[in-house]
PDB file of C-alpha atoms in Angstrom:
ATOM      1  CA  MET A   1     -12.344  16.458  -3.291  1.00  0.00           C
ATOM      2  CA  LEU A   2     -13.594  13.919  -0.723  1.00  0.00           C
ATOM      3  CA  LYS A   3     -16.925  13.439  -2.529  1.00  0.00           C
ATOM      4  CA  ALA A   4     -15.156  12.974  -5.850  1.00  0.00           C
ATOM      5  CA  ALA A   5     -12.749  10.412  -4.392  1.00  0.00           C
ATOM      6  CA  GLN A   6     -15.642   8.545  -2.783  1.00  0.00           C
ATOM      7  CA  GLU A   7     -17.460   8.479  -6.155  1.00  0.00           C
ATOM      8  CA  TYR A   8     -14.404   6.935  -7.860  1.00  0.00           C
ATOM      9  CA  LEU A   9     -14.250   4.323  -5.104  1.00  0.00           C
ATOM     10  CA  LYS A  10     -17.931   3.509  -5.629  1.00  0.00           C
ATOM     11  CA  GLN A  11     -17.010   2.887  -9.295  1.00  0.00           C
ATOM     12  CA  LYS A  12     -14.291   0.413  -8.118  1.00  0.00           C
ATOM     13  CA  ILE A  13     -11.400   2.738  -8.958  1.00  0.00           C
ATOM     14  CA  ASN A  14      -8.856   2.749  -6.174  1.00  0.00           C
ATOM     15  CA  VAL A  15      -7.689   6.296  -5.566  1.00  0.00           C
ATOM     16  CA  ILE A  16      -5.047   8.088  -3.486  1.00  0.00           C
ATOM     17  CA  PRO A  17      -4.404  11.751  -2.720  1.00  0.00           C
ATOM     18  CA  LEU A  18      -1.815  13.672  -4.732  1.00  0.00           C
ATOM     19  CA  THR A  19      -0.358  17.100  -4.381  1.00  0.00           C
ATOM     20  CA  LEU A  20       1.307  19.257  -7.019  1.00  0.00           C
ATOM     21  CA  MET A  21       4.942  19.994  -6.221  1.00  0.00           C
ATOM     22  CA  PRO A  22       6.542  22.963  -7.944  1.00  0.00           C
ATOM     23  CA  THR A  23       9.208  22.295 -10.539  1.00  0.00           C
ATOM     24  CA  GLU A  24      11.791  24.607 -12.110  1.00  0.00           C
ATOM     25  CA  ASP A  25       9.903  24.628 -15.416  1.00  0.00           C
ATOM     26  CA  GLY A  26       6.770  25.841 -13.632  1.00  0.00           C
ATOM     27  CA  LYS A  27       4.608  22.910 -14.700  1.00  0.00           C
ATOM     28  CA  GLY A  28       4.594  20.998 -11.414  1.00  0.00           C
ATOM     29  CA  ARG A  29       4.875  17.314 -10.622  1.00  0.00           C
ATOM     30  CA  LYS A  30       2.218  15.055  -9.150  1.00  0.00           C
ATOM     31  CA  VAL A  31       3.324  13.488  -5.854  1.00  0.00           C
ATOM     32  CA  PRO A  32       1.371  10.974  -3.748  1.00  0.00           C
ATOM     33  CA  THR A  33       0.806  12.206  -0.188  1.00  0.00           C
ATOM     34  CA  VAL A  34       0.524   8.631   1.135  1.00  0.00           C
ATOM     35  CA  SER A  35       2.364   5.401   0.609  1.00  0.00           C
ATOM     36  CA  TRP A  36       0.459   3.839  -2.291  1.00  0.00           C
ATOM     37  CA  LYS A  37       1.963   0.514  -3.370  1.00  0.00           C
ATOM     38  CA  GLN A  38      -0.204  -1.555  -0.991  1.00  0.00           C
ATOM     39  CA  TYR A  39      -3.280  -0.228  -2.777  1.00  0.00           C
ATOM     40  CA  GLN A  40      -2.366  -2.164  -5.892  1.00  0.00           C
ATOM     41  CA  GLN A  41      -3.358  -5.275  -3.820  1.00  0.00           C
ATOM     42  CA  GLN A  42      -5.954  -3.933  -1.381  1.00  0.00           C
ATOM     43  CA  TRP A  43      -8.835  -1.514  -1.499  1.00  0.00           C
ATOM     44  CA  VAL A  44      -8.737   1.957  -0.128  1.00  0.00           C
ATOM     45  CA  THR A  45     -11.536   2.370   2.429  1.00  0.00           C
ATOM     46  CA  ASP A  46     -13.956   5.218   2.899  1.00  0.00           C
ATOM     47  CA  ALA A  47     -12.233   5.852   6.249  1.00  0.00           C
ATOM     48  CA  ASN A  48      -8.940   6.286   4.373  1.00  0.00           C
ATOM     49  CA  LEU A  49     -10.544   8.889   2.066  1.00  0.00           C
ATOM     50  CA  VAL A  50     -12.071  10.773   4.997  1.00  0.00           C
ATOM     51  CA  LYS A  51      -8.723  10.891   6.739  1.00  0.00           C
ATOM     52  CA  TRP A  52      -6.808  11.905   3.544  1.00  0.00           C
ATOM     53  CA  TYR A  53      -9.250  14.476   2.305  1.00  0.00           C
ATOM     54  CA  THR A  54      -9.971  16.461   5.468  1.00  0.00           C
ATOM     55  CA  PRO A  55      -9.774  20.251   5.243  1.00  0.00           C
ATOM     56  CA  LEU A  56      -6.544  20.319   7.187  1.00  0.00           C
ATOM     57  CA  ASN A  57      -4.776  17.968   4.778  1.00  0.00           C
ATOM     58  CA  ALA A  58      -6.572  19.027   1.637  1.00  0.00           C
ATOM     59  CA  PRO A  59      -4.574  17.368  -1.141  1.00  0.00           C
ATOM     60  CA  THR A  60      -5.096  19.136  -4.445  1.00  0.00           C
ATOM     61  CA  MET A  61      -5.566  16.140  -6.692  1.00  0.00           C
ATOM     62  CA  ILE A  62      -6.929  12.591  -6.890  1.00  0.00           C
ATOM     63  CA  GLY A  63      -4.723   9.832  -8.347  1.00  0.00           C
ATOM     64  CA  ALA A  64      -5.939   6.466  -9.591  1.00  0.00           C
ATOM     65  CA  ILE A  65      -4.108   3.198  -8.879  1.00  0.00           C
ATOM     66  CA  THR A  66      -3.761   1.633 -12.313  1.00  0.00           C
ATOM     67  CA  GLY A  67      -3.808  -2.112 -13.037  1.00  0.00           C
ATOM     68  CA  LYS A  68      -6.154  -4.944 -12.289  1.00  0.00           C
ATOM     69  CA  ARG A  69      -7.342  -3.594  -8.925  1.00  0.00           C
ATOM     70  CA  SER A  70      -9.076  -0.636 -10.610  1.00  0.00           C
ATOM     71  CA  ASN A  71      -9.464  -2.296 -14.075  1.00  0.00           C
ATOM     72  CA  LEU A  72      -7.701   0.804 -15.434  1.00  0.00           C
ATOM     73  CA  VAL A  73      -4.482   1.481 -17.373  1.00  0.00           C
ATOM     74  CA  THR A  74      -3.386   4.780 -18.891  1.00  0.00           C
ATOM     75  CA  VAL A  75      -1.230   5.974 -21.671  1.00  0.00           C
ATOM     76  CA  ASP A  76       0.553   9.164 -20.561  1.00  0.00           C
ATOM     77  CA  VAL A  77       1.579  11.515 -23.434  1.00  0.00           C
ATOM     78  CA  ASP A  78       4.053  14.233 -22.293  1.00  0.00           C
ATOM     79  CA  THR A  79       5.494  15.749 -25.441  1.00  0.00           C
ATOM     80  CA  ASP A  80       4.667  16.821 -29.030  1.00  0.00           C
ATOM     81  CA  GLU A  81       6.889  13.961 -30.169  1.00  0.00           C
ATOM     82  CA  GLY A  82       4.762  11.630 -28.014  1.00  0.00           C
ATOM     83  CA  ARG A  83       1.535  12.984 -29.555  1.00  0.00           C
ATOM     84  CA  GLN A  84       2.867  12.230 -33.019  1.00  0.00           C
ATOM     85  CA  ALA A  85       4.119   8.759 -31.998  1.00  0.00           C
ATOM     86  CA  ILE A  86       0.849   7.632 -30.333  1.00  0.00           C
ATOM     87  CA  GLU A  87      -1.360   8.931 -33.113  1.00  0.00           C
ATOM     88  CA  LYS A  88      -0.079   6.120 -35.316  1.00  0.00           C
ATOM     89  CA  TYR A  89      -1.711   3.527 -32.985  1.00  0.00           C
ATOM     90  CA  ILE A  90      -5.026   5.239 -32.085  1.00  0.00           C
ATOM     91  CA  PRO A  91      -7.710   5.364 -34.799  1.00  0.00           C
ATOM     92  CA  ASP A  92      -9.574   8.687 -35.136  1.00  0.00           C
ATOM     93  CA  SER A  93     -12.894   6.863 -34.688  1.00  0.00           C
ATOM     94  CA  LEU A  94     -11.976   5.560 -31.199  1.00  0.00           C
ATOM     95  CA  GLU A  95     -13.451   7.616 -28.340  1.00  0.00           C
ATOM     96  CA  ILE A  96     -11.122   7.501 -25.367  1.00  0.00           C
ATOM     97  CA  PRO A  97     -11.606   9.075 -21.895  1.00  0.00           C
ATOM     98  CA  THR A  98      -8.757  11.591 -21.798  1.00  0.00           C
ATOM     99  CA  PHE A  99      -7.691  14.224 -19.286  1.00  0.00           C
ATOM    100  CA  ASN A 100      -5.029  16.918 -19.248  1.00  0.00           C
ATOM    101  CA  THR A 101      -2.107  16.670 -16.891  1.00  0.00           C
ATOM    102  CA  PRO A 102      -0.349  19.480 -14.991  1.00  0.00           C
ATOM    103  CA  SER A 103       2.759  19.122 -17.186  1.00  0.00           C
ATOM    104  CA  GLY A 104       0.803  20.075 -20.309  1.00  0.00           C
ATOM    105  CA  GLY A 105       0.368  16.505 -21.570  1.00  0.00           C
ATOM    106  CA  TYR A 106      -2.592  14.188 -21.377  1.00  0.00           C
ATOM    107  CA  GLN A 107      -3.579  10.715 -20.211  1.00  0.00           C
ATOM    108  CA  MET A 108      -5.827   8.319 -22.091  1.00  0.00           C
ATOM    109  CA  CYS A 109      -7.716   5.741 -20.002  1.00  0.00           C
ATOM    110  CA  PHE A 110      -8.356   2.170 -20.988  1.00  0.00           C
ATOM    111  CA  SER A 111      -9.788  -0.960 -19.329  1.00  0.00           C
ATOM    112  CA  ALA A 112      -6.982  -3.163 -18.023  1.00  0.00           C
ATOM    113  CA  PRO A 113      -6.047  -6.004 -20.351  1.00  0.00           C
ATOM    114  CA  GLU A 114      -6.375  -9.624 -19.229  1.00  0.00           C
ATOM    115  CA  GLU A 115      -2.602  -9.986 -19.139  1.00  0.00           C
ATOM    116  CA  GLU A 116      -0.897  -8.008 -16.387  1.00  0.00           C
ATOM    117  CA  ILE A 117       1.442  -5.582 -18.106  1.00  0.00           C
ATOM    118  CA  PRO A 118       3.818  -3.607 -15.915  1.00  0.00           C
ATOM    119  CA  GLY A 119       4.217   0.124 -16.387  1.00  0.00           C
ATOM    120  CA  ALA A 120       6.733   1.297 -18.962  1.00  0.00           C
ATOM    121  CA  VAL A 121       8.437   4.677 -19.064  1.00  0.00           C
ATOM    122  CA  ARG A 122       9.086   6.048 -22.580  1.00  0.00           C
ATOM    123  CA  PHE A 123       7.922   2.929 -24.419  1.00  0.00           C
ATOM    124  CA  LEU A 124       7.576   5.448 -27.213  1.00  0.00           C
ATOM    125  CA  PRO A 125       9.340   8.823 -27.215  1.00  0.00           C
ATOM    126  CA  GLY A 126       7.402  11.040 -24.847  1.00  0.00           C
ATOM    127  CA  VAL A 127       4.886   8.319 -23.941  1.00  0.00           C
ATOM    128  CA  ASP A 128       4.523   6.264 -20.690  1.00  0.00           C
ATOM    129  CA  TYR A 129       2.290   3.315 -19.958  1.00  0.00           C
ATOM    130  CA  ARG A 130       0.771   3.085 -16.498  1.00  0.00           C
ATOM    131  CA  GLY A 131      -0.300  -0.517 -15.737  1.00  0.00           C
ATOM    132  CA  GLU A 132       0.522  -2.811 -12.860  1.00  0.00           C
TER     133      GLU A 132
END
C-alpha cells in the first residue's frame, strides 16, 4: 500500500489512508484513518505516507483528496437508480477511469473543472459528486 500511495503522490494526487468499517448490510463503509481536511490545501508528504502505511497501522485502502489540489473530481454512483440517472449524461464513446467501491457502486474520475464546485450528495438519485 505504501508504494501505491507514493506513486499516486508522484502523480500529484493527494492521498490519505482509509479503512473499511463493517456495516449492517455487510458492504462496509470507507473511513479516513487520519484527519484529512487540511490536505485539501496542503500536500501530503512522503513522511506522512511512511507513517500512515507502516505494517503496524496497515490501512486497507487509499483515498484521494478530490478538488483542485489533486486536479481530480469523482462521480460516485451507489444504486441502480443512480446508474440509470447518470447514463443520460455520459456518452457511450467517452472512456472514463472508473473503479468499483466496497458498497457495490462505482466512481468515475475526471479532471477538476476550472470553477471550484463543492461536493454534492445525491445531486441525482443515487449519485454523489466529490469535488472541493
